Amino acid sequence: MAPSLFPSLHKDIAWHILARVPKRSYPILSCVSKNLRSLVRSPEIQKIRSLLRKDSLYICFLHTDKTSGVEVPNWFTLTRTEEGMNQFVSIELLFPDHDEIMPSIIANGPEIFFISGSFIPSSTLWIFDSRTGEFRQGPNMKVERSFKSVGLVGSKIYVVGGCMMDEVHKAESFDLNTLTWEPAPSPDKERLSFSTADVSLDRKVCALMSGGAITVCYDPSDGSCDVFDLPKDKWWKTGVCVMDNLLYVYYGRFGLMWYDTELKLWRVVNGLDDLKKVRSVAMAEYYGKMALLWRDLACVGSATKEVWCRMIGLERSEGGIDGTAEAAQLMGSVPCEYRFQHCLSVSE
């Protein structure tokens, strides 16, 4: 349907049409017209989407095995029951590449992509289907990489950096439609390896660096890179997410902040003064809201930590971004040595 026809449609009809469009296309639609931008940013479309889909969070904790000293992943899911209750459950998710300790992980729809290559260079790709609970091996990358940056832009997963000796394949992309790897424009900066967290923002792959407190954003259309600063404050790799093409980061001192790309500055989300200040968090989009998770000691001397969650609604206003937090919910508990490693939003 041509964009020019949307103004003549009743809003309810337009919302129901757009709610069925993959959310990764919303940044493109927002550039088409002010009317489309307003429609895709409306909270009503989030309500419709939440009724059409089934969301879940895949949360990974790491702990160090006391015998071998190896980092061991422990996976949980957060899902919604038919009664509307959130359920936190431990699952067996056995990554087939036993030599890979910290693969780069990115979710798209019901699938999670595990891209090997951290301490040991690798070109291996594994794909986990959340509907069947099974892994399948995908095609290898063109070159082996370690400590690269990854991001989803449109229908392609971009992998940037991590291959210092190869000038041709500084970046490559995996096409989700053809399931093939192809070269991508080389980044004009060398600072896209060893990132703390990676996100996709404004159709770019952005690497957030805790060392140096900067973000480097790679544009896959031409390889150009932009850089902007991060506040000088403590943050965690799982305390980063993008919703409606806005970057949010949870900071130890400032709380939940968002990056204003127009003013090029960090701003605090309004209305969240009662959020508990915690040492580490995990967050991701869940049924159109932000799920904010943290760990807390059940009691002094306890061998376990409670996992808590608050759902936060986020809306634009003249004053910036307004947040509305629901009451905190106790999800369950994990051993004290468990620490957040990944928090992924998966939808069917």
mmCIF file of C-alpha atoms in Angstrom, residues 26 44 88 175 180 189 225 244 307 314-315 328 340:
data_model
loop_
_atom_site.group_PDB
_atom_site.id
_atom_site.type_symbol
_atom_site.label_atom_id
_atom_site.label_comp_id
_atom_site.label_asym_id
_atom_site.label_seq_id
_atom_site.Cartn_x
_atom_site.Cartn_y
_atom_site.Cartn_z
ATOM 1 C CA TYR A 26 9.878 1.033 11.591
ATOM 2 C CA GLU A 44 -1.701 2.040 20.477
ATOM 3 C CA PHE A 88 10.825 -17.250 34.992
ATOM 4 C CA ASP A 175 21.455 -12.141 4.545
ATOM 5 C CA THR A 180 24.509 -16.310 2.636
ATOM 6 C CA LYS A 189 37.612 3.486 12.024
ATOM 7 C CA CYS A 225 31.602 5.675 11.440
ATOM 8 C CA ASP A 244 11.539 2.412 18.876
ATOM 9 C CA VAL A 307 15.721 -11.969 40.517
ATOM 10 C CA LEU A 314 7.994 4.522 27.663
ATOM 11 C CA GLU A 315 6.368 7.387 25.774
ATOM 12 C CA ALA A 328 8.248 -4.924 41.029
ATOM 13 C CA PHE A 340 24.062 -11.293 33.782
#
